[in-house]
Short mmCIF file of C-alpha atoms and ligand atoms in Angstrom, two decimals:
data_model
loop_
_atom_site.label_atom_id
_atom_site.label_comp_id
_atom_site.label_asym_id
_atom_site.label_seq_id
_atom_site.Cartn_x
_atom_site.Cartn_y
_atom_site.Cartn_z
CA UNK A 281 -15.57 1.35 -19.66
CA UNK A 282 -15.77 -1.84 -17.72
CA UNK A 283 -18.86 -1.33 -15.45
CA UNK A 284 -17.44 -3.06 -12.90
CA UNK A 285 -13.85 -2.16 -12.44
CA UNK A 286 -12.93 -4.45 -9.69
CA UNK A 287 -15.03 -7.75 -10.39
CA UNK A 288 -13.75 -7.06 -14.56
CA UNK A 289 -9.91 -6.45 -12.75
CA UNK A 290 -10.64 -10.02 -11.04
CA UNK A 291 -11.41 -11.04 -14.31
CA UNK A 292 -8.55 -9.79 -16.32
CA UNK A 293 -6.43 -11.29 -14.08
CA UNK A 294 -7.39 -14.72 -13.53
CA UNK A 295 -7.17 -14.64 -17.96
CA UNK A 296 -3.59 -13.97 -17.56
CA UNK A 297 -2.77 -17.47 -15.77
CA UNK A 298 -0.40 -17.12 -13.86
CA UNK A 299 1.13 -19.96 -12.02
CA UNK A 300 0.14 -17.96 -8.01
CA UNK A 301 2.89 -18.31 -5.49
CA UNK A 302 1.16 -15.58 -3.30
CA UNK A 303 -2.03 -15.58 -1.05
CA UNK A 304 -4.29 -17.16 -0.55
CA UNK A 305 -2.86 -21.16 0.53
CA UNK A 306 -6.07 -22.22 -1.98
CA UNK A 307 -4.03 -21.10 -4.96
CA UNK A 308 -7.70 -21.45 -6.24
CA UNK A 309 -7.37 -24.83 -7.01
CA UNK A 310 -10.24 -27.31 -7.61
CA UNK A 311 -9.19 -29.38 -5.37
CA UNK A 312 -9.17 -27.29 -2.27
CA UNK A 313 -12.44 -25.96 -1.65
CA UNK A 314 -16.01 -27.07 -2.41
CA UNK A 315 -16.74 -24.63 -5.59
CA UNK A 316 -20.35 -23.30 -4.61
CA UNK A 317 -19.46 -21.66 -1.03
CA UNK A 318 -21.86 -18.78 -1.96
CA UNK A 319 -24.94 -21.20 -1.78
CA UNK A 320 -23.64 -21.66 2.02
CA UNK A 321 -23.58 -17.81 2.69
CA UNK A 322 -25.78 -18.05 5.45
CA UNK A 323 -26.35 -16.00 8.42
CA UNK A 324 -26.56 -15.98 11.97
CA UNK A 325 -29.17 -18.81 12.10
CA UNK A 326 -30.93 -21.69 14.54
CA UNK A 327 -28.90 -24.34 12.60
CA UNK A 328 -25.88 -22.16 11.96
CA UNK A 329 -24.83 -21.16 15.37
CA UNK A 330 -23.10 -17.66 16.21
CA UNK A 331 -19.49 -17.06 16.43
CA UNK A 332 -19.15 -14.78 19.19
CA UNK A 333 -21.48 -16.78 20.81
CA UNK A 334 -20.59 -20.15 19.79
CA UNK A 335 -22.14 -22.57 21.23
CA UNK A 336 -23.59 -25.50 18.67
CA UNK A 337 -22.16 -26.04 15.09
CA UNK A 338 -18.82 -22.94 15.34
CA UNK A 339 -17.92 -24.51 18.87
CA UNK A 340 -18.22 -27.93 17.65
CA UNK A 341 -15.64 -26.94 14.53
CA UNK A 342 -13.68 -24.57 16.87
CA UNK A 343 -13.20 -27.37 19.31
CA UNK A 344 -11.94 -30.16 16.49
CA UNK A 345 -9.28 -26.95 15.88
CA UNK A 346 -7.83 -26.93 19.19
CA UNK A 347 -7.50 -30.93 19.12
CA UNK A 348 -5.55 -29.87 15.83
CA UNK A 349 -3.60 -27.11 17.84
CA UNK A 350 -2.88 -29.06 21.22
CA UNK A 351 -3.96 -25.78 22.71
CA UNK A 352 -6.31 -24.50 25.78
CA UNK A 353 -8.70 -23.25 23.22
CA UNK A 354 -8.77 -21.73 19.16
CA UNK A 355 -10.80 -19.61 17.75
CA UNK A 356 -12.26 -19.20 14.82
CA UNK A 357 -11.51 -15.19 13.11
CA UNK A 358 -13.05 -14.07 9.66
CA UNK A 359 -11.51 -11.06 10.37
CA UNK A 360 -8.10 -12.05 9.40
CA UNK A 361 -5.34 -12.52 11.32
CA UNK A 362 -5.29 -8.99 12.50
CA UNK A 363 -9.00 -9.45 14.07
CA UNK A 364 -6.69 -12.65 16.24
CA UNK A 365 -3.65 -9.91 17.00
CA UNK A 366 -5.95 -7.49 18.34
CA UNK A 367 -7.59 -9.77 20.92
CA UNK A 368 -4.46 -11.59 21.65
CA UNK A 369 -3.05 -7.74 22.88
CA UNK A 370 -6.66 -7.25 25.10
CA UNK A 371 -6.26 -10.22 26.79
CA UNK A 372 -2.84 -9.05 27.93
CA UNK A 373 -3.03 -5.10 27.97
CA UNK A 374 -6.90 -4.30 28.08
CA UNK A 375 -6.19 -1.12 29.09
CA UNK A 376 -2.41 -0.20 27.88
CA UNK A 377 0.57 -0.65 30.15
CA UNK A 378 4.28 -1.42 28.26
CA UNK A 379 4.68 -4.39 26.36
CA UNK A 380 8.05 -5.23 24.48
CA UNK A 381 7.45 -5.37 20.94
CA UNK A 382 9.52 -7.00 17.56
CA UNK A 383 10.21 -3.66 15.71
CA UNK A 384 9.61 -6.02 12.65
CA UNK A 385 6.08 -5.89 12.62
CA UNK A 386 2.51 -5.63 11.05
CA UNK A 387 0.99 -2.10 10.96
CA UNK A 388 -1.98 -3.85 12.16
CA UNK A 389 -0.15 -3.97 15.47
CA UNK A 390 0.75 -1.05 15.95
CA UNK A 391 -3.16 0.28 15.55
CA UNK A 392 -3.85 -1.70 18.31
CA UNK A 393 -0.79 -0.54 20.42
CA UNK A 394 -3.31 3.36 19.37
CA UNK A 395 -6.69 1.60 20.54
CA UNK A 396 -5.58 0.07 23.42
CA UNK A 397 -3.21 2.74 24.39
CA UNK A 398 0.13 0.52 24.96
CA UNK A 399 3.31 1.84 24.81
CA UNK A 400 5.91 0.32 22.81
CA UNK A 401 9.31 -1.16 24.15
CA UNK A 402 11.94 -2.41 21.44
CA UNK A 403 13.20 -5.88 20.83
CA UNK A 404 15.77 -4.80 17.88
CA UNK A 405 16.10 -8.03 15.93
CA UNK A 406 20.23 -8.93 14.65
CA UNK A 407 20.50 -8.97 11.31
CA UNK A 408 21.62 -12.78 10.92
CA UNK A 409 19.81 -13.90 8.43
CA UNK A 410 22.14 -11.82 5.89
CA UNK A 411 22.38 -9.02 3.48
CA UNK A 412 18.58 -6.72 3.45
CA UNK A 413 16.92 -8.98 5.48
CA UNK A 414 15.89 -7.67 8.87
CA UNK A 415 17.28 -10.30 11.21
CA UNK A 416 15.81 -11.93 14.50
CA UNK A 417 15.34 -11.39 17.76
CA UNK A 418 17.58 -12.64 20.36
CA UNK A 419 16.22 -14.49 23.86
CA UNK A 420 19.24 -12.85 25.91
CA UNK A 421 18.10 -9.33 24.34
CA UNK A 422 14.77 -10.31 25.58
CA UNK A 423 15.82 -11.09 28.61
CA UNK A 424 18.09 -7.59 28.90
CA UNK A 425 14.60 -5.58 28.02
CA UNK A 426 12.48 -7.49 30.62
CA UNK A 427 15.38 -7.03 32.85
CA UNK A 428 14.95 -3.59 32.48
CA UNK A 429 11.29 -3.01 32.46
CA UNK A 430 9.84 -5.06 35.31
CA UNK A 431 6.26 -3.57 34.45
CA UNK A 432 6.20 -5.06 30.84
CA UNK A 433 2.42 -6.55 30.33
CA UNK A 434 3.39 -9.34 27.25
CA UNK A 435 6.50 -10.32 25.19
CA UNK A 436 5.22 -9.57 21.94
CA UNK A 437 7.12 -11.45 17.96
CA UNK A 438 6.75 -11.82 14.47
CA UNK A 439 7.81 -15.77 13.91
CA UNK A 440 8.00 -16.17 11.19
CA UNK A 441 8.87 -12.87 8.73
CA UNK A 442 8.03 -12.05 5.86
CA UNK A 443 10.89 -14.23 4.12
CA UNK A 444 10.33 -17.06 6.46
CA UNK A 445 12.97 -16.28 9.15
CA UNK A 446 12.46 -17.86 12.05
CA UNK A 447 13.33 -16.64 15.50
CA UNK A 448 14.63 -18.91 17.99
CA UNK A 449 11.20 -19.29 20.31
CA UNK A 450 12.16 -22.03 22.54
CA UNK A 451 14.78 -19.40 23.61
CA UNK A 452 12.84 -16.92 23.86
CA UNK A 453 9.48 -18.68 25.45
CA UNK A 454 11.83 -20.34 28.47
CA UNK A 455 13.06 -16.52 29.20
CA UNK A 456 9.11 -15.26 28.88
CA UNK A 457 8.10 -17.88 31.61
CA UNK A 458 10.91 -17.55 34.59
CA UNK A 459 10.34 -14.02 33.93
CA UNK A 460 6.11 -14.49 33.97
CA UNK A 461 5.55 -13.00 30.81
CA UNK A 462 3.49 -14.24 28.36
CA UNK A 463 4.70 -15.10 24.87
CA UNK A 464 2.47 -13.41 22.23
CA UNK A 465 3.71 -13.94 18.55
CA UNK A 466 2.39 -13.11 14.70
CA UNK A 467 2.53 -16.11 13.43
CA UNK A 468 0.77 -14.72 10.21
CA UNK A 469 2.54 -16.60 8.05
CA UNK A 470 3.47 -19.89 9.78
CA UNK A 471 -0.08 -21.58 10.54
CA UNK A 472 1.25 -24.74 8.32
CA UNK A 473 4.33 -25.09 11.03
CA UNK A 474 2.49 -26.85 13.09
CA UNK A 475 2.03 -30.11 10.08
CA UNK A 476 5.40 -30.17 8.36
CA UNK A 477 7.96 -33.08 8.83
CA UNK A 478 9.38 -30.92 11.82
CA UNK A 479 6.85 -29.44 14.35
CA UNK A 480 7.78 -25.81 14.56
CA UNK A 481 4.93 -23.83 15.31
CA UNK A 482 5.62 -21.12 17.61
CA UNK A 483 2.60 -22.75 20.28
CA UNK A 484 4.07 -26.04 20.03
CA UNK A 485 7.70 -24.00 20.90
CA UNK A 486 6.29 -22.91 23.93
CA UNK A 487 4.55 -19.72 23.17
CA UNK A 488 1.44 -18.20 25.40
CA UNK A 489 -1.15 -17.45 22.51
CA UNK A 490 -0.29 -17.02 18.21
CA UNK A 491 -2.07 -15.71 15.72
CA UNK A 492 -2.18 -17.66 12.42
CA UNK A 493 -3.38 -16.36 9.22
CA UNK A 494 -4.04 -19.80 8.35
CA UNK A 495 -5.07 -17.63 4.44
CA UNK A 496 -1.77 -17.37 3.94
CA UNK A 497 -0.72 -20.94 3.86
CA UNK A 498 -4.05 -23.16 3.67
CA UNK A 499 -6.44 -23.64 1.72
CA UNK A 500 -8.93 -21.48 3.51
CA UNK A 501 -10.72 -18.09 2.20
CA UNK A 502 -9.19 -14.67 2.57
CA UNK A 503 -9.52 -13.86 5.81
CA UNK A 504 -9.68 -16.77 7.30
CA UNK A 505 -7.10 -17.01 10.57
CA UNK A 506 -7.21 -18.82 13.99
CA UNK A 507 -6.00 -17.26 17.32
CA UNK A 508 -4.57 -20.16 19.63
CA UNK A 509 -4.51 -20.52 23.27
CA UNK A 510 -1.69 -22.29 25.22
CA UNK A 511 -2.87 -20.37 28.48
CA UNK A 512 -5.93 -21.59 30.03
CA UNK A 513 -6.66 -17.95 31.70
CA UNK A 514 -7.18 -16.33 28.42
CA UNK A 515 -9.62 -18.60 27.26
CA UNK A 516 -12.81 -16.77 29.49
CA UNK A 517 -11.99 -13.57 27.81
CA UNK A 518 -11.14 -15.11 24.20
CA UNK A 519 -14.75 -15.21 22.59
CA UNK A 520 -15.41 -11.22 24.17
CA UNK A 521 -11.78 -10.27 23.12
CA UNK A 522 -12.29 -11.50 19.72
CA UNK A 523 -16.39 -9.46 19.52
CA UNK A 524 -14.81 -5.79 20.38
CA UNK A 525 -13.03 -5.97 17.21
CA UNK A 526 -14.69 -8.34 14.93
CA UNK A 527 -17.86 -7.77 12.29
CA UNK A 528 -21.13 -9.14 13.47
CA UNK A 529 -21.71 -10.37 10.62
CA UNK A 530 -18.50 -12.35 9.74
CA UNK A 531 -18.57 -14.66 6.30
CA UNK A 532 -20.06 -18.45 6.77
CA UNK A 533 -18.59 -19.59 3.76
CA UNK A 534 -14.48 -18.51 5.57
CA UNK A 535 -15.97 -20.36 8.73
CA UNK A 536 -16.34 -22.99 7.18
CA UNK A 537 -13.09 -22.73 5.44
CA UNK A 538 -11.26 -23.18 8.37
CA UNK A 539 -13.45 -26.24 9.05
CA UNK A 540 -12.78 -28.18 5.67
CA UNK A 541 -9.04 -27.06 5.70
CA UNK A 542 -8.92 -28.86 9.37
CA UNK A 543 -9.95 -31.59 8.56
CA UNK A 544 -8.02 -31.50 5.35
CA UNK A 545 -4.61 -31.21 7.36
CA UNK A 546 -5.93 -34.15 9.53
CA UNK A 547 -6.73 -36.11 6.43
CA UNK A 548 -4.11 -35.67 4.35
CA UNK A 549 -2.40 -31.94 4.87
CA UNK A 550 0.84 -34.38 6.57
CA UNK A 551 1.81 -36.07 3.78
CA UNK A 552 1.30 -32.84 1.35
CA UNK A 553 3.80 -30.88 3.57
CA UNK A 554 6.07 -33.14 3.39
CA UNK A 555 6.16 -33.57 -0.14
CA UNK A 556 6.12 -29.92 -0.06
CA UNK A 557 8.89 -29.35 1.77
CA UNK A 558 10.95 -31.80 -0.80
CA UNK A 559 10.40 -29.67 -3.77
CA UNK A 560 10.39 -26.33 -2.40
CA UNK A 561 14.02 -27.78 -1.16
CA UNK A 562 14.70 -29.04 -4.97
CA UNK A 563 14.46 -25.38 -5.74
CA UNK A 564 16.43 -23.63 -3.16
CA UNK A 565 19.00 -26.46 -4.52
CA UNK A 566 19.13 -25.06 -7.51
CA UNK A 567 18.34 -21.51 -7.07
CA UNK A 568 22.16 -21.66 -4.50
CA UNK A 569 23.78 -23.56 -7.55
CA UNK A 570 23.30 -19.79 -9.62
CA UNK A 571 24.24 -17.94 -6.54
CA UNK A 572 21.22 -17.22 -4.62
CA UNK A 573 21.15 -18.12 -1.77
CA UNK A 574 18.17 -18.51 1.26
CA UNK A 575 17.73 -16.55 4.02
CA UNK A 576 20.38 -17.69 6.83
CA UNK A 577 19.95 -19.92 9.72
CA UNK A 578 16.63 -21.18 10.95
CA UNK A 579 14.39 -21.04 8.50
CA UNK A 580 10.23 -21.95 7.27
CA UNK A 581 11.27 -24.66 5.50
CA UNK A 582 8.19 -23.90 2.74
CA UNK A 583 8.88 -20.32 2.03
CA UNK A 584 10.98 -19.53 -1.16
CA UNK A 585 12.93 -15.85 -0.57
CA UNK A 586 15.17 -15.99 -3.18
CA UNK A 587 17.82 -13.41 -2.91
CA UNK A 588 18.28 -12.28 -5.69
CA UNK A 589 20.65 -9.59 -5.14
CA UNK A 590 23.43 -11.83 -4.19
CA UNK A 591 23.62 -12.58 -7.78
CA UNK A 592 22.98 -9.45 -9.14
CA UNK A 593 19.41 -9.05 -9.61
CA UNK A 594 17.67 -7.03 -8.16
CA UNK A 595 14.39 -8.52 -6.29
CA UNK A 596 11.97 -6.41 -8.36
CA UNK A 597 13.82 -6.75 -11.63
CA UNK A 598 13.18 -10.47 -11.02
CA UNK A 599 9.73 -10.38 -10.08
CA UNK A 600 8.67 -9.04 -13.36
CA UNK A 601 11.18 -11.49 -15.28
CA UNK A 602 9.48 -14.36 -13.20
CA UNK A 603 5.75 -12.45 -14.54
CA UNK A 604 6.89 -12.83 -17.57
CA UNK A 605 7.53 -16.28 -17.00
CA UNK A 606 3.47 -17.17 -16.22
CA UNK A 607 5.21 -17.26 -11.58
CA UNK A 608 2.71 -13.99 -9.30
CA UNK A 609 5.84 -13.73 -6.36
CA UNK A 610 3.62 -12.87 -3.51
CA UNK A 611 6.33 -9.84 -2.91
CA UNK A 612 10.14 -7.98 -4.00
CA UNK A 613 12.09 -5.46 -2.67
CA UNK A 614 15.92 -4.84 -3.79
CA UNK A 615 17.33 -7.72 -1.99
CA UNK A 616 15.12 -10.16 -2.84
CA UNK A 617 11.55 -11.80 -4.25
CA UNK A 618 9.17 -14.13 -1.92
CA UNK A 619 7.10 -16.99 -3.59
CA UNK A 620 4.95 -18.98 -1.34
CA UNK A 621 4.24 -22.45 -2.23
CA UNK A 622 1.67 -24.44 -0.45
CA UNK A 623 -0.05 -28.04 -1.55
CA UNK A 624 -2.25 -26.84 -3.92
CA UNK A 625 0.51 -25.46 -6.14
CA UNK A 626 0.88 -28.05 -9.18
CA UNK A 627 4.40 -29.66 -10.52
CA UNK A 628 3.86 -27.16 -13.65
CA UNK A 629 3.47 -24.33 -11.16
CA UNK A 630 7.10 -25.99 -9.95
CA UNK A 631 8.04 -25.89 -13.95
CA UNK A 632 7.33 -22.38 -13.85
CA UNK A 633 9.72 -20.99 -11.22
CA UNK A 634 12.44 -23.40 -11.80
CA UNK A 635 12.74 -21.79 -15.83
CA UNK A 636 12.19 -18.61 -14.00
CA UNK A 637 14.62 -19.06 -12.07
CA UNK A 638 16.84 -20.96 -14.93
CA UNK A 639 16.79 -17.97 -16.76
CA UNK A 640 17.23 -14.52 -14.67
CA UNK A 641 19.13 -12.21 -16.45
CA UNK A 642 22.09 -12.64 -13.54
CA UNK A 643 25.31 -10.25 -12.88
CA UNK A 644 23.50 -7.45 -14.59
CA UNK A 645 22.24 -5.00 -11.42
CA UNK A 646 23.68 -3.60 -8.70
CA UNK A 647 25.56 -6.09 -5.89
CA UNK A 648 26.32 -2.62 -4.10
CA UNK A 649 26.06 -1.81 -0.14
CA UNK A 650 22.43 -1.51 1.02
CA UNK A 651 22.09 1.45 3.23
CA UNK A 652 22.23 0.89 6.88
CA UNK A 653 19.22 1.23 8.76
CA UNK A 654 18.66 4.95 10.61
CA UNK A 655 19.65 4.79 13.79
CA UNK A 656 15.98 4.31 16.33
CA UNK A 657 14.83 7.55 16.82
CA UNK A 658 13.09 8.95 19.95
CA UNK A 659 9.75 8.79 20.45
CA UNK A 660 7.75 11.86 22.27
CA UNK A 661 4.59 10.63 21.61
CA UNK A 662 2.70 6.62 22.32
CA UNK A 663 1.69 5.72 19.45
CA UNK A 664 -2.12 6.78 20.43
CA UNK A 665 -1.47 10.04 20.82
CA UNK A 666 0.08 10.02 17.66
CA UNK A 667 -2.31 8.18 15.24
CA UNK A 668 -5.24 10.03 16.95
CA UNK A 669 -3.90 13.63 16.46
CA UNK A 670 -4.22 16.24 13.82
CA UNK A 671 -2.18 15.79 11.12
CA UNK A 672 -0.72 16.74 8.32
CA UNK A 673 0.77 16.21 5.24
CA UNK A 674 4.31 17.54 4.35
CA UNK A 675 7.17 17.35 2.46
CA UNK A 676 10.26 15.43 3.00
CA UNK A 677 12.06 18.02 4.22
CA UNK A 678 9.74 19.94 6.12
CA UNK A 679 8.98 17.09 8.08
CA UNK A 680 12.71 16.89 10.04
CA UNK A 681 11.89 17.66 13.81
CA UNK A 682 8.66 16.99 13.89
CA UNK A 683 6.42 13.24 15.20
CA UNK A 684 5.26 10.63 13.00
CA UNK A 685 1.43 10.16 12.61
CA UNK A 686 1.77 7.22 9.78
CA UNK A 687 4.35 4.50 10.25
CA UNK A 688 7.08 4.77 7.89
CA UNK A 689 8.56 1.59 5.82
CA UNK A 690 9.53 1.68 2.45
CA UNK A 691 9.46 -2.27 2.42
CA UNK A 692 6.33 -3.04 4.79
CA UNK A 693 7.23 -5.90 5.82
CA UNK A 694 10.63 -4.89 6.61
CA UNK A 695 11.79 -2.98 9.91
CA UNK A 696 9.71 0.73 10.43
CA UNK A 697 12.06 3.14 10.05
CA UNK A 698 9.68 5.71 12.00
CA UNK A 699 6.97 5.07 13.79
CA UNK A 700 4.27 6.97 14.84
CA UNK A 701 5.16 9.29 17.47
CA UNK A 702 8.65 8.50 16.79
CA UNK A 703 10.86 12.17 16.36
CA UNK A 704 12.12 12.52 12.13
CA UNK A 705 16.06 12.79 12.18
CA UNK A 706 17.44 13.95 9.33
CA UNK A 707 19.06 10.82 8.90
CA UNK A 708 15.61 9.57 8.72
CA UNK A 709 14.66 11.72 6.33
CA UNK A 710 17.70 11.04 3.86
CA UNK A 711 16.71 7.24 4.31
CA UNK A 712 13.52 7.23 3.28
CA UNK A 713 14.55 10.03 0.47
CA UNK A 714 16.85 7.45 -1.07
CA UNK A 715 13.72 4.52 -1.16
CA UNK A 716 11.67 7.00 -2.71
CA UNK A 717 9.73 8.42 0.03
CA UNK A 718 9.22 12.14 -0.34
CA UNK A 719 6.05 13.10 1.94
CA UNK A 720 5.63 11.40 5.37
CA UNK A 721 1.98 12.91 7.77
CA UNK A 722 3.11 14.77 10.95
CA UNK A 723 1.76 15.59 14.27
CA UNK A 724 0.45 18.83 13.65
C1 PLP B 1009 3.22 -10.71 9.66
C2 PLP B 1009 1.84 -10.02 9.55
N1 PLP B 1009 1.12 -9.85 10.87
C3 PLP B 1009 -0.16 -9.73 10.12
C4 PLP B 1009 -0.83 -9.35 9.20
C5 PLP B 1009 -2.46 -9.24 9.28
O1 PLP B 1009 -2.57 -10.79 8.62
P1 PLP B 1009 -4.16 -10.69 7.88
O2 PLP B 1009 -4.11 -10.01 6.24
O3 PLP B 1009 -4.27 -11.48 7.75
O4 PLP B 1009 -5.52 -9.87 8.97
C6 PLP B 1009 0.31 -9.94 8.12
C7 PLP B 1009 -0.51 -9.44 6.52
O5 PLP B 1009 0.03 -9.51 6.19
C8 PLP B 1009 1.52 -10.10 7.76
O6 PLP B 1009 2.33 -9.95 7.43
#
């Protein structure tokens, strides 16, 4: 056995030489980032500035990013989009309170609710993007929820979702503005939306703040993200908010890659994304001819979500086939396989994808119905009370009637079936069993 299990695993994976259709967006391509970032792994020095007290090179780099996004202020994160989400929620609810949340959300948001003692009110997506997909929150539902909860401190949405499905941010931000409530958007998967033929970035469509996981779709090292603020009132406390949750040793190579990516966007990114849009559209067309649709309605033009179940093969089987064809997808579930394409994929990568699509063994697997989501359970404790309680792992049968101490989401990017603080019902236990989940952490 090797003395360096992780390093060895990475080398072995690299040897497989699969085309990367997952994060990070640089795709390990030689033309994406300088190869010698190791030699730039410095720390806070008089020459290099300090992230949370930026007044030199980091401040200047952030100012250039601010110009790129036309924001009131854009801040660097070397702690991923997670750090931006934590800071964003702190800015609207530093001492807790009610916030309206899209039920489609990342677990870092649930954990932040617990840290800040935020009580969620759920906005349920309408199933309008196709079978097996979570769907979209609609502006009419946001308005109803705001009228019912006038104490809400903000509205929080995930858009695009993992599958590239976009909410109508223009309409929702108009509702929020009218009601005097900020709209926060987890734009982890949509940093590049500002650089497409049609700018669909949530900040440009009226959001008050966005958390953008730059490393997912741009040439940025894993962990690099931007917090974009549109509201001038957020600016004064933003660094403080980031510093509350961030490491005091942010990686300089990660921060440098954010600076390089911003410069790349300004010099060649718009053209590169325009070409990518065309390439992805051609692949979508090919898949559609074979009976494999994309999600319905407004979507990110560069996200390749292939709803293979519609053509008789599960996403998980399709993903295995893709791997055998030399393509590593980002994610797969029963209904679809998700590929993240960026300008750093080359033509040979796209040819592999086309070959994989054309050779999929279609029509061999189930095409029946997917189980309907269970009814939203009652919330008996806040996320903070449940996540910080004494808990125990019990079998699904024993969990019925108890309070969940964790999030259970059989398809992690989708709609969580039960959240910390919610009661586990028979219906929920039955649903989770169907997805191969047989035990849960519950409040003791
Ligand atoms: C929707 C969403 N939000 C937030 C995150 C967290 O981003 P990061 O890994 O950059 O912290 C992810 C990660 O996959 C995500 O999918």
